[in-house]
Structure formats: structure tokens, C-alpha cells
Amino acid sequence: MSKYIFVTGGVVSGIGKGISAASIGRLLKNLGFSVFMQKFDPYLNVDPGTMSPYQHGEVFVTKDGAETDLDLGHYERFIDEELTKRASVTTGKIYSRVIRKERRGDYDGQTVQVIPHVTDEIKHDITKAAKESGADIIITEIGGTVGDIESLPFIEAIRQIHSEHKKGDVVFIHTVLVPRIPGSDELKTKPTQHSFKQLMSQGIKPDILVTRSEGDVNESLRKKISLFCDVPPEAVIQSKHVDLIYEVPLVFHEQAMDKYLLDLLNLKPKVSSHHEWRDMVERFKKADKPLEIGLVGKYVQLHDAYLSVAQALMDAGYENGAKLKIHWIDSEDIEKDGPDHHLKGLDGIILPGGFGNRGIEGMIMTSKYARENKIPYFGICLGMQIAVIDIARNLCNLKEASSTEQDPATPYPVIDLMESQVGVENVGGTLRLGNYTCHLEEGSLAKKLYGVESVEERHRHRYELNNDFRGQLRQGGLIFSGIHEDLDLVEVVELKDHPFFLACQFHPEFKSRPNHIHPLFNGFIQASLEKRGDRKQES
Ligand code: GLN
């Protein structure tokens, strides 16, 4: 039987509730427990797939093809597990199921109501996650802030779960902001007290409070929170500011949060292996070699739109002793100012995913610039399509080459809609989503980096390389180093005679973990470090 931890947030949103939840997951894994994590998002969208990156940041994709909140990326990176569609629940998803059932007549003439029908549907997702994952502990984060109208059904559902289970099976953790009065050092606990009251009024008494603050929540503040929020002082855990998010589990561990939590859950640690994570953090913190990577995209004003890419880059940097500086470059600025102005002097260039045609020409200029100036280039999804267009136009004399996405009327669609999508399992909507197998070609850089025959990688895109042009592209020097054999789709391309020019149709950033750096990110960072070294020697 699984046990449940529910993580709620109070006072304000955006205080790192997801990182706190993920850190608790890591601590429990360090103690030998299997963990499944889940996020409830109270918005009415069925999933964030249709939301603008500016609204929502990155859309994280699970192995079974669910488009989800970016917090799931934190969960996977911290607990080092692949999650499933069960990990992402939205109000939109819940309501559409309830309404579908109502139309089918499943409710047998009853009046369909938030309680019990909506709350039952939410509880179903919690227990289903437990059953399917078989994990010892399910950690569920409730998005938004306690007191929001939207989150009421979720809070009510977890209250019911608590009352239906015996003591020790369900723990509530509440994360709050302890603000500082501007111009002084004084921290205020009043918002925490109010948030606690709000939660109590909804039938939930938190067992642990995690406080986020700029200053130190000292002993006397801890006592005060303990007194007003009816928990012992050791249940007040400070989430102090850290340089590296991966330190948070260690910060919690120093305050014996894991011990306190296990006592509440009536569990004994199976093992105690915090050292691996600690060693990793220490190693990462020592990284100091400078490395400058350009990230060329169209949503660069909002860094969260590229969260997993940036994290995978940083982590790969740390693992190689480098402290990366990411230059966020808007591809439209490259169109305006020319590539030299923005890309000169960079050690490596990454071109991550994106949708629509804005900024495409600047990206094609980027690929050409990286190719001609022998700067390591790593293209992801759209970044592969861009590299293919650049090579088609500039090395294969297909001057009109483009993507159907960019110009539906183009006479030379290098990248065309994938016909074979129809009937392919695992394809949600019109996108190719989730894990697909990619076979790696002998002798290629991709094969060398991965060191295996085939890999499973995650997808989220509509367009595929048009196989009609493979011959011409090959003549232009393009190597097809990763192929989906059954569907005959190109998944990885690369160039010879270049320090690193590799691009993939999938999203490797979703599978990179701080403790298991993705081989392609690793290869790209190593090539970029070499490039920097070579340049230094030249000057
Ligand atoms: N827009 C492109 C497509 O739909 C690339 C998508 C992406 O980069 N994730 O195929």
C-alpha cells in the first residue's frame, strides 16, 4: 500500500514549491523508497499543450506522450524516474471526464456536483497513480495557492483522502513565504499564520511547514510559527536560498526533515545513501571553467520556456567542470543585425525547439554561421529542421528549401508533414509525442556518444524530414545517424569535418538528469570546451 504526501502552497505562488516537492522525493529515494510524483494544476486547460510558452514556460513531455507542467521536469531530474500521464492532472482534464460520463448517463440520474463527483474523479487519479506505479510513496503537489477558488476541489479531495486513511498514511506539507519588511531585516510570520488558518478552514492541518525567505528563519521565528501553526518546532523547515537547486534536498536533510517525515509515515529507512547526491552537489559547486553558450530561440525573453534545455546545459557544464554562461539570443535579432554581431566568440550554439514561422530565417542563418565557423552546433527538434534547411539551401543547391510550417506553398518542402503518423500508436492529436526508439548508425558521432545500438527518446513535434530529399541531402554531406526503423524516420543528423554539428528530432533535454547527464549534451559541452581551448591557444 502506498503512502501519500500532499504539498500545498500558501501566501504567494512561485516560491519553489515544485523544487521542494522534488527535493522531498529525492530524500525519500536516498532512503531506499520508490517514489511517484504528481502535479495538480487548477487551470481549465486540459493540458498546457495549447498554451503559449510565454504563459506557461516549457511544456514537459512524459514518456507516454502527455504534455505537462514544467514542474514534472524538476521531479524527473530530482528523483531520476520517468513519470507517466498519471503525473499530470488539471481541472480541465477532470471536468472533461466528468462531463463525458454525465453525457453517457454514467451517473444514473443523479445531480452531478463538485462534491462528490469532481472530488471522486480527483481521488481516482491519486489512487490510480499509486496502483499503476506501485510506488511506496506518492507525492502530489497542488498547484496555485491555498485560498484560490480554482484549487478548492483539489484541497477537498486530499482532505477526503486523509480522512479515509489511517494515521501515518497521509502527510500534509505546506510551503509558505516568510517575507521581509522592505528596508529592514525583519521577517514576518503573519502571512504564514493566515495561510495556516485558511488551510485549517478547508479541513487540512499541515504536518510540516516549509518556509521560504530571504533572511534566516531563526529559532525564535521557528518557535513562533510552531506556536501559531500548531506543529512542533522541528516540523518547521527552512528552505533557505541556495546557489544550486540540487542543494535543497541536502538543506532539508540537515534539518532532519526526512527523519521527521518518516516518523510521521511510520516508516523506517531502508538504506541511507545521501552521499551520492551530496558528492554530485559538491562537484557541481566546484565547477569554475568559463564557457559561453548561445541559445538561439524565439521565446528567449522568458527563460522558463527553455527550462529543461537550460538545466541540461548547466548540468552537463558542471559535470565537465564548467560554469556556463548562457547567452539568450532572439533569432529575430539575428535577422536584423546579422549573425556575426550576436554569435561571434561563442563557444557553442544550441538551437532548441519551437513552433511557427517567426524567427525561422534568423535560425537558418545561425546554423550556417555555426557550420561555416566551426562552432559546435546542437539542434533540437526545430533546431534539426533548421539545420536540414540550411544544408539543403546552402550545400545541396535547393535554394527554395523550407519547412511546410514556414511556408505551406514552398515548392521544395525539405520538411513535410509526416504521412505515416496515421495509425502510429502513441500519437496524441496531430503531434508525435512521447518516447520512440531510435536506431544509431555505426560509425556516427551519435553512436559514439551514446555507446549503444538504440535509444528511447522523447518527441513533441508535427513535422518530419521529408524522405524524398534524403539522397540529395546525403550528397550535400549530411549524415543520417539516427533512424526510427519501423517508421523510416530520420531522428538524428550530423556533419563530418566539424567539431560538433549534430541535431536531433527528439528532445534529449527531457531525459538529462544531474546524476545522469545526457550523452548528447555531454558531447556538445565537451566539444564547446575544446573549441574554447583552441581559441585561447590561437589568440
Ligand atoms: N515546429 C516543429 C514541428 O512541429 C518543431 C517542434 C519542436 O521543436 N518541438 O515539427
Coordinates of C-alpha atoms and ligand atoms in Angstrom, one line a residue:
M1 CA 0.0 0.0 0.0
S2 CA 1.3 3.4 -1.0
K3 CA 1.5 6.3 1.4
Y4 CA 0.7 9.8 0.4
I5 CA 2.4 13.2 0.8
F6 CA 0.5 16.3 -0.3
V7 CA 2.3 19.5 -0.9
T8 CA 0.3 22.8 -0.8
G9 CA 1.4 26.4 -1.1
G10 CA 0.5 29.5 0.7
V11 CA 0.9 33.3 0.8
V12 CA 2.2 33.6 -2.8
S13 CA 2.9 31.3 -5.8
G14 CA 6.3 31.0 -7.4
I15 CA 8.3 30.2 -4.2
G16 CA 9.7 26.9 -5.4
K17 CA 7.0 24.6 -4.3
G18 CA 7.9 22.2 -7.1
I19 CA 11.5 22.1 -6.1
S20 CA 10.5 21.5 -2.5
A21 CA 8.3 18.6 -3.6
A22 CA 11.0 17.2 -5.8
S23 CA 13.6 17.5 -3.1
I24 CA 11.4 15.5 -0.7
G25 CA 11.2 12.9 -3.4
R26 CA 15.0 12.8 -3.7
L27 CA 15.4 12.4 0.1
L28 CA 12.9 9.5 0.1
K29 CA 14.7 7.9 -2.8
N30 CA 18.0 8.3 -0.9
L31 CA 16.4 6.4 2.0
G32 CA 15.5 3.5 -0.3
F33 CA 11.8 4.2 -1.1
S34 CA 10.2 4.1 -4.5
V35 CA 8.5 7.4 -5.3
F36 CA 6.0 8.6 -7.8
M37 CA 5.3 12.3 -8.2
Q38 CA 2.2 14.0 -9.4
K39 CA 1.2 17.6 -10.1
F40 CA -2.4 19.0 -9.9
D41 CA -2.9 22.2 -11.9
P42 CA -6.1 24.0 -11.1
Y43 CA -6.5 25.7 -14.6
L44 CA -9.2 24.8 -17.0
N45 CA -7.0 23.8 -19.9
V46 CA -6.9 20.1 -20.4
D47 CA -3.1 20.3 -20.6
P48 CA -0.6 23.1 -21.2
G49 CA 0.0 21.8 -24.8
T50 CA -2.0 24.6 -26.3
M51 CA -0.7 27.4 -24.0
S52 CA 1.8 30.0 -25.2
P53 CA 5.3 29.4 -23.8
Y54 CA 5.0 33.0 -22.5
Q55 CA 2.1 32.0 -20.4
H56 CA 3.3 28.7 -19.1
G57 CA 7.0 28.3 -19.9
E58 CA 8.1 24.9 -21.2
V59 CA 5.7 22.1 -21.9
F60 CA 7.3 19.0 -20.4
V61 CA 6.6 15.7 -22.1
T62 CA 6.3 12.3 -20.4
K63 CA 7.4 9.0 -21.9
D64 CA 3.8 8.1 -22.7
G65 CA 3.3 11.4 -24.5
A66 CA 1.5 13.6 -22.0
E67 CA 2.1 17.3 -22.4
T68 CA 2.6 18.6 -18.8
D69 CA 3.7 21.3 -16.5
L70 CA 7.4 22.1 -16.3
D71 CA 7.5 21.0 -12.6
L72 CA 7.4 17.4 -13.9
G73 CA 10.8 18.1 -15.3
H74 CA 12.1 19.0 -11.9
Y75 CA 10.5 15.9 -10.5
E76 CA 12.2 13.7 -13.1
R77 CA 15.6 15.4 -12.6
F78 CA 15.4 15.1 -8.9
I79 CA 14.0 11.6 -8.4
D80 CA 15.6 10.2 -11.6
E81 CA 12.5 8.3 -12.7
E82 CA 10.4 8.5 -15.9
L83 CA 6.9 9.6 -14.9
T84 CA 3.7 9.0 -16.9
K85 CA 0.5 10.8 -17.8
R86 CA -0.8 10.0 -14.3
A87 CA 1.6 12.5 -13.0
S88 CA -0.3 15.4 -14.5
V89 CA -3.8 16.3 -13.6
T90 CA -5.6 19.5 -14.5
T91 CA -9.1 20.8 -13.7
G92 CA -9.7 20.7 -17.4
K93 CA -8.9 17.0 -17.6
I94 CA -11.1 16.2 -14.6
Y95 CA -14.1 18.2 -15.8
S96 CA -14.0 16.8 -19.3
R97 CA -14.1 13.3 -17.8
V98 CA -17.0 14.2 -15.5
I99 CA -18.9 15.8 -18.4
R100 CA -18.2 12.8 -20.7
K101 CA -19.6 10.4 -18.1
E102 CA -22.6 12.6 -17.5
R103 CA -23.4 12.6 -21.2
R104 CA -23.0 8.8 -21.3
G105 CA -25.5 8.5 -18.5
D106 CA -23.0 7.0 -16.1
Y107 CA -24.3 9.0 -13.1
D108 CA -27.6 7.2 -13.2
G109 CA -29.9 10.2 -13.0
Q110 CA -28.1 11.9 -10.1
T111 CA -27.4 15.6 -10.0
V112 CA -23.7 15.9 -10.9
Q113 CA -21.8 18.0 -8.3
V114 CA -18.3 19.2 -7.4
I115 CA -18.6 17.1 -4.3
P116 CA -18.7 14.1 -4.7
H117 CA -18.3 13.7 -8.5
V118 CA -15.4 16.0 -9.2
T119 CA -13.6 15.2 -6.0
D120 CA -14.1 11.4 -6.7
E121 CA -12.5 11.9 -10.1
I122 CA -9.5 13.6 -8.5
K123 CA -9.2 10.9 -5.9
H124 CA -9.4 8.3 -8.6
D125 CA -6.3 9.9 -10.2
I126 CA -4.4 9.8 -6.9
T127 CA -5.2 6.1 -6.2
K128 CA -4.7 5.2 -9.9
A129 CA -1.2 6.7 -9.7
A130 CA -0.5 4.6 -6.6
K131 CA -1.8 1.4 -8.2
E132 CA -0.1 1.9 -11.6
S133 CA 3.3 3.0 -10.2
G134 CA 3.3 0.6 -7.2
A135 CA 5.5 3.2 -5.5
D136 CA 6.0 3.2 -1.7
I137 CA 5.2 6.9 -1.6
I138 CA 3.1 9.2 -3.9
I139 CA 4.0 12.9 -3.6
T140 CA 1.3 15.1 -5.0
E141 CA 1.9 18.9 -5.4
I142 CA -1.2 21.0 -5.6
G143 CA -0.6 24.0 -7.9
G144 CA -1.6 27.5 -7.1
T145 CA -2.1 29.0 -3.6
V146 CA -4.4 27.8 -0.9
G147 CA -7.5 30.0 -0.9
D148 CA -7.7 30.2 -4.7
I149 CA -11.2 29.4 -6.0
E150 CA -9.8 27.0 -8.6
S151 CA -7.9 24.8 -6.2
L152 CA -10.9 24.2 -3.8
P153 CA -11.9 20.8 -5.3
F154 CA -8.3 19.5 -5.1
I155 CA -8.0 20.6 -1.5
E156 CA -11.3 18.9 -0.6
A157 CA -10.2 15.7 -2.4
I158 CA -7.0 15.5 -0.4
R159 CA -8.9 16.2 2.8
Q160 CA -11.1 13.2 2.0
I161 CA -8.1 11.0 1.2
H162 CA -6.7 11.9 4.6
S163 CA -9.9 11.1 6.4
E164 CA -10.3 7.8 4.6
H165 CA -6.8 6.6 5.5
K166 CA -5.4 5.6 8.9
K167 CA -3.0 7.8 10.8
G168 CA 0.5 7.6 9.3
D169 CA -0.6 7.1 5.7
V170 CA -1.1 10.7 4.7
V171 CA 1.1 13.7 5.4
F172 CA 0.4 17.3 4.5
I173 CA 3.3 19.7 3.8
H174 CA 2.6 23.4 3.4
T175 CA 5.1 25.7 1.8
V176 CA 4.9 29.4 2.6
L177 CA 6.8 32.7 2.0
V178 CA 8.1 34.5 5.1
P179 CA 8.5 38.0 3.7
R180 CA 10.9 40.6 4.8
I181 CA 9.8 44.2 5.5
P182 CA 11.4 46.4 2.9
G183 CA 14.3 48.3 4.2
S184 CA 14.7 46.2 7.3
D185 CA 15.9 42.8 8.3
E186 CA 12.7 41.9 9.9
L187 CA 10.9 38.7 8.7
K188 CA 7.2 38.5 9.2
T189 CA 5.3 35.3 10.1
K190 CA 1.8 36.8 9.9
P191 CA 1.1 35.7 6.3
T192 CA 2.1 32.1 7.3
Q193 CA -0.4 32.3 10.2
H194 CA -3.1 33.4 7.8
S195 CA -2.3 30.7 5.3
F196 CA -2.4 28.1 8.0
K197 CA -5.8 29.4 9.1
Q198 CA -7.0 29.3 5.5
L199 CA -5.9 25.7 5.2
M200 CA -7.5 24.7 8.5
S201 CA -10.8 26.3 7.4
Q202 CA -10.7 23.8 4.5
G203 CA -10.2 20.9 6.9
I204 CA -6.5 20.4 6.5
K205 CA -4.0 20.6 9.2
P206 CA -0.4 20.7 7.9
D207 CA 2.1 18.4 9.5
I208 CA 5.2 20.2 8.2
L209 CA 5.7 23.8 7.2
V210 CA 8.4 24.7 4.7
T211 CA 9.4 28.4 4.9
R212 CA 10.9 30.3 2.0
S213 CA 12.5 33.6 3.0
E214 CA 15.4 35.9 2.1
G215 CA 16.8 36.0 5.6
D216 CA 17.3 33.4 8.2
V217 CA 14.2 32.0 9.9
N218 CA 15.9 31.9 13.3
E219 CA 15.0 29.9 16.4
S220 CA 12.6 32.5 17.7
L221 CA 10.7 32.8 14.4
R222 CA 10.6 29.0 14.2
K223 CA 9.1 28.8 17.7
K224 CA 6.6 31.5 16.7
I225 CA 5.5 29.6 13.6
S226 CA 5.4 26.4 15.6
L227 CA 3.1 28.0 18.2
F228 CA 0.7 29.7 15.8
C229 CA 0.5 26.8 13.4
D230 CA 0.3 24.0 16.0
V231 CA 3.3 22.0 14.9
P232 CA 6.5 21.2 16.9
P233 CA 9.5 23.4 16.1
E234 CA 11.2 20.6 14.3
A235 CA 8.3 20.5 11.8
V236 CA 9.2 24.0 10.6
I237 CA 11.8 23.5 7.9
Q238 CA 13.6 26.4 6.4
S239 CA 14.2 26.4 2.6
K240 CA 17.0 28.9 2.6
H241 CA 18.4 30.4 -0.6
V242 CA 20.9 28.1 -2.3
D243 CA 23.2 28.7 -5.3
L244 CA 22.3 25.4 -6.9
I245 CA 18.7 24.0 -6.8
Y246 CA 20.1 20.5 -6.2
E247 CA 21.3 21.6 -2.8
V248 CA 17.7 21.8 -1.5
P249 CA 17.4 18.1 -0.6
L250 CA 20.6 18.5 1.5
V251 CA 19.3 21.6 3.2
F252 CA 16.2 19.7 4.2
H253 CA 18.3 16.7 5.3
E254 CA 20.4 18.9 7.5
Q255 CA 17.3 19.9 9.4
A256 CA 16.3 16.2 9.7
M257 CA 13.2 16.7 7.7
D258 CA 13.5 13.2 6.3
K259 CA 13.6 11.7 9.7
Y260 CA 10.6 13.7 10.9
L261 CA 8.7 12.7 7.7
L262 CA 9.4 9.0 8.1
D263 CA 8.3 9.1 11.7
L264 CA 5.0 10.7 10.6
L265 CA 4.6 8.0 8.0
N266 CA 5.6 5.2 10.4
L267 CA 8.4 4.1 8.1
K268 CA 12.0 3.1 8.8
P269 CA 14.7 4.0 6.2
K270 CA 15.6 1.0 4.0
V271 CA 19.1 2.5 3.3
S272 CA 20.8 5.8 3.8
S273 CA 22.6 7.0 0.8
H274 CA 22.7 10.7 0.7
H275 CA 26.4 10.7 -0.1
E276 CA 26.0 10.3 -3.9
W277 CA 23.7 13.3 -4.2
R278 CA 26.0 15.3 -1.9
D279 CA 29.1 14.3 -3.9
M280 CA 27.4 15.5 -7.0
V281 CA 26.4 18.8 -5.5
E282 CA 30.0 19.4 -4.2
R283 CA 31.4 18.5 -7.6
F284 CA 28.9 20.9 -9.4
K285 CA 29.7 23.7 -7.0
K286 CA 33.4 23.4 -7.7
A287 CA 32.9 23.9 -11.5
D288 CA 34.5 27.1 -12.5
K289 CA 35.8 26.9 -16.1
P290 CA 34.1 29.7 -18.1
L291 CA 32.0 28.5 -21.1
E292 CA 29.8 30.7 -23.2
I293 CA 26.9 29.0 -25.0
G294 CA 24.4 30.9 -27.2
L295 CA 20.8 29.7 -27.0
V296 CA 19.1 31.0 -30.1
G297 CA 15.3 30.9 -30.0
K298 CA 12.1 32.9 -30.2
Y299 CA 10.8 32.8 -26.7
V300 CA 14.1 33.8 -25.1
Q301 CA 12.6 36.7 -23.0
L302 CA 11.1 34.0 -20.8
H303 CA 13.9 31.6 -19.8
D304 CA 11.3 29.2 -18.4
A305 CA 10.3 28.5 -21.9
Y306 CA 13.6 26.6 -22.3
L307 CA 13.8 25.3 -18.7
S308 CA 14.9 21.7 -19.3
V309 CA 17.3 22.7 -22.1
A310 CA 18.9 25.3 -19.9
Q311 CA 19.1 22.9 -17.0
A312 CA 20.6 20.1 -19.1
L313 CA 23.2 22.5 -20.4
M314 CA 24.1 23.8 -17.0
D315 CA 24.3 20.3 -15.5
A316 CA 26.4 19.0 -18.4
G317 CA 28.6 22.0 -17.8
Y318 CA 29.0 21.3 -14.1
E319 CA 29.8 17.7 -14.7
N320 CA 32.6 18.8 -17.0
G321 CA 33.9 21.4 -14.6
A322 CA 32.4 24.4 -16.4
K323 CA 30.2 27.1 -15.1
L324 CA 28.2 28.1 -18.1
K325 CA 27.0 31.5 -19.2
I326 CA 24.0 31.1 -21.4
H327 CA 23.6 34.0 -23.9
W328 CA 19.9 34.2 -24.7
I329 CA 19.6 35.3 -28.3
D330 CA 16.4 36.2 -30.1
S331 CA 16.6 34.8 -33.6
E332 CA 14.8 37.8 -34.9
D333 CA 17.7 39.9 -33.7
I334 CA 20.0 37.8 -35.8
E335 CA 17.8 38.6 -38.8
K336 CA 18.1 42.3 -38.0
D337 CA 21.8 42.6 -37.0
G338 CA 23.4 39.7 -38.8
P339 CA 24.8 36.5 -37.1
D340 CA 28.3 37.9 -36.5
H341 CA 27.0 40.6 -34.2
H342 CA 25.4 38.0 -31.8
L343 CA 27.3 34.8 -32.4
K344 CA 30.9 35.8 -32.7
G345 CA 33.1 34.5 -29.9
L346 CA 30.6 31.9 -28.6
D347 CA 32.0 28.5 -27.6
G348 CA 28.9 26.6 -28.7
I349 CA 25.4 27.3 -30.1
I350 CA 22.2 25.4 -29.2
L351 CA 19.0 25.8 -31.2
P352 CA 16.1 24.3 -29.2
G353 CA 12.5 23.5 -30.1
G354 CA 9.9 26.0 -31.3
F355 CA 6.7 26.3 -33.2
G356 CA 5.5 28.6 -36.1
N357 CA 7.5 30.6 -38.6
R358 CA 8.5 33.7 -36.7
G359 CA 12.3 34.0 -36.5
I360 CA 13.0 31.0 -38.7
E361 CA 15.3 32.8 -41.1
G362 CA 17.5 34.0 -38.2
M363 CA 17.8 30.4 -37.1
I364 CA 18.8 29.3 -40.6
M365 CA 21.5 32.0 -40.5
T366 CA 22.6 30.7 -37.1
S367 CA 23.0 27.1 -38.4
K368 CA 25.0 28.4 -41.4
Y369 CA 27.2 30.5 -39.2
A370 CA 28.0 27.7 -36.8
R371 CA 28.7 25.3 -39.7
E372 CA 31.0 27.7 -41.5
N373 CA 32.8 29.0 -38.5
K374 CA 33.2 25.5 -37.0
I375 CA 31.4 26.4 -33.8
P376 CA 29.7 23.4 -32.1
Y377 CA 26.1 23.3 -33.0
F378 CA 23.4 21.3 -31.2
G379 CA 20.0 21.4 -32.8
I380 CA 16.9 20.1 -31.0
C381 CA 13.7 19.3 -32.8
L382 CA 13.1 22.7 -34.7
G383 CA 16.9 23.0 -34.4
M384 CA 17.3 19.9 -36.5
Q385 CA 14.7 21.0 -39.1
I386 CA 16.6 24.3 -39.3
A387 CA 20.0 22.6 -39.8
V388 CA 18.4 20.5 -42.6
I389 CA 17.0 23.5 -44.3
D390 CA 20.4 25.3 -44.1
I391 CA 22.2 22.4 -45.6
A392 CA 19.6 21.9 -48.3
R393 CA 19.8 25.5 -49.3
N394 CA 23.5 26.0 -49.0
L395 CA 25.1 22.7 -49.7
C396 CA 22.6 20.9 -51.9
N397 CA 21.5 23.8 -54.1
L398 CA 17.9 23.5 -53.1
K399 CA 17.6 27.3 -52.8
E400 CA 13.9 27.2 -52.0
A401 CA 14.1 24.6 -49.3
S402 CA 12.0 25.3 -46.3
S403 CA 9.5 23.8 -43.9
T404 CA 5.8 23.3 -44.6
E405 CA 5.4 25.0 -41.3
Q406 CA 7.2 28.1 -42.5
D407 CA 5.7 28.3 -46.0
P408 CA 2.9 25.9 -47.0
A409 CA 3.3 26.9 -50.6
T410 CA 7.0 26.2 -50.9
P411 CA 7.9 24.2 -53.9
Y412 CA 10.7 22.3 -52.2
P413 CA 9.4 21.1 -48.8
V414 CA 12.5 19.7 -47.3
I415 CA 10.5 19.0 -44.2
D416 CA 7.0 17.9 -44.8
L417 CA 4.1 16.6 -42.8
M418 CA 4.6 13.0 -41.8
E419 CA 2.1 10.8 -43.6
S420 CA 2.9 7.7 -41.7
Q421 CA 1.6 9.3 -38.5
V422 CA -1.8 7.8 -39.1
G423 CA -2.1 4.6 -37.2
V424 CA 1.0 5.1 -35.2
E425 CA 0.4 4.2 -31.6
N426 CA 1.2 6.8 -29.0
V427 CA 0.5 9.8 -31.3
G428 CA -1.7 12.3 -29.5
G429 CA -3.6 14.8 -31.6
T430 CA -1.5 15.8 -34.6
L431 CA 1.8 15.8 -32.7
R432 CA 4.2 13.0 -32.5
L433 CA 4.5 12.7 -28.7
G434 CA 6.4 10.6 -26.1
N435 CA 9.1 8.0 -26.4
Y436 CA 10.2 6.5 -29.7
T437 CA 13.0 4.1 -30.4
C438 CA 15.9 5.5 -32.4
H439 CA 18.5 3.2 -34.0
L440 CA 22.0 4.6 -34.2
E441 CA 24.2 4.2 -37.2
E442 CA 27.5 2.6 -37.0
G443 CA 30.5 4.9 -37.1
S444 CA 28.5 8.0 -36.4
L445 CA 29.1 10.6 -33.7
A446 CA 25.7 9.9 -32.2
K447 CA 26.6 6.2 -31.9
K448 CA 29.9 7.1 -30.3
L449 CA 28.4 9.4 -27.8
Y450 CA 25.5 7.1 -26.8
G451 CA 27.7 4.0 -26.9
V452 CA 24.7 1.7 -27.6
E453 CA 22.7 0.4 -30.6
S454 CA 19.4 2.1 -30.0
V455 CA 17.8 4.6 -27.6
E456 CA 14.4 5.7 -26.5
E457 CA 13.9 9.5 -26.8
R458 CA 11.0 11.8 -26.3
H459 CA 9.2 13.7 -29.1
R460 CA 6.9 16.6 -29.4
H461 CA 6.6 17.9 -33.0
R462 CA 4.5 17.8 -36.1
Y463 CA 6.9 17.8 -39.0
E464 CA 9.4 15.2 -40.1
L465 CA 12.3 15.2 -42.5
N466 CA 10.9 14.5 -46.0
N467 CA 12.5 11.2 -47.1
D468 CA 12.3 12.2 -50.8
F469 CA 15.2 14.5 -50.2
R470 CA 17.5 12.1 -48.3
G471 CA 19.6 11.3 -51.4
Q472 CA 20.3 15.0 -52.2
L473 CA 21.0 15.8 -48.6
R474 CA 23.4 12.9 -48.3
Q475 CA 25.2 14.2 -51.3
G476 CA 25.5 17.5 -49.6
G477 CA 27.3 15.8 -46.8
L478 CA 24.5 15.2 -44.3
I479 CA 24.8 12.0 -42.3
F480 CA 21.6 10.4 -41.1
S481 CA 22.9 8.9 -37.8
G482 CA 19.7 8.1 -36.0
I483 CA 16.7 6.4 -37.7
H484 CA 13.3 5.2 -36.5
E485 CA 13.5 1.9 -38.4
D486 CA 9.8 0.9 -38.4
L487 CA 8.5 4.3 -39.4
D488 CA 11.6 5.1 -41.5
L489 CA 12.0 8.5 -40.0
V490 CA 15.2 10.5 -39.6
E491 CA 15.8 11.2 -35.9
V492 CA 19.4 12.4 -35.8
V493 CA 21.6 14.2 -38.4
E494 CA 25.2 15.2 -38.3
L495 CA 28.1 16.6 -40.3
K496 CA 31.6 15.3 -40.6
D497 CA 34.6 17.7 -40.6
H498 CA 33.1 19.9 -38.0
P499 CA 34.0 19.9 -34.3
F500 CA 30.3 19.1 -33.4
F501 CA 27.4 19.6 -35.7
L502 CA 24.6 17.3 -34.5
A503 CA 20.9 17.7 -34.4
C504 CA 18.0 15.5 -33.3
Q505 CA 14.3 15.5 -34.0
F506 CA 13.6 14.5 -30.4
H507 CA 14.1 16.4 -27.1
P508 CA 17.1 14.9 -25.2
E509 CA 16.7 17.7 -22.6
F510 CA 13.7 15.8 -21.1
K511 CA 15.9 12.8 -20.3
S512 CA 19.0 14.6 -19.0
R513 CA 19.5 14.2 -15.2
P514 CA 22.0 15.9 -13.0
N515 CA 23.2 12.4 -11.9
H516 CA 23.0 11.0 -15.4
I517 CA 24.0 13.7 -17.9
H518 CA 22.5 13.0 -21.4
P519 CA 25.3 11.8 -23.8
L520 CA 24.4 14.4 -26.5
F521 CA 24.5 17.3 -24.0
N522 CA 27.8 15.9 -22.7
G523 CA 29.3 15.6 -26.1
F524 CA 28.1 19.1 -27.0
I525 CA 29.6 20.7 -23.9
Q526 CA 32.9 18.8 -24.3
A527 CA 33.2 20.0 -27.9
S528 CA 32.4 23.5 -26.8
L529 CA 35.1 23.4 -24.1
E530 CA 37.6 22.2 -26.7
K531 CA 36.5 25.0 -29.0
R532 CA 37.2 27.5 -26.2
G533 CA 40.6 25.9 -25.5
D534 CA 41.6 26.1 -29.2
R535 CA 40.6 29.7 -29.5
K536 CA 42.6 30.6 -26.4
Q537 CA 45.6 29.0 -27.9
E538 CA 45.2 30.8 -31.2
S539 CA 45.0 34.2 -29.5
Ligands
GLN1 N1 7.5 23.2 -35.0 C1 8.2 22.0 -35.3 C2 7.3 20.8 -35.6 O1 6.2 20.9 -35.2 C3 9.3 21.7 -34.3 C4 8.6 21.4 -32.9 C5 9.6 21.4 -31.8 O2 10.7 22.0 -31.9 N2 9.2 20.9 -30.7 O3 7.7 19.8 -36.1

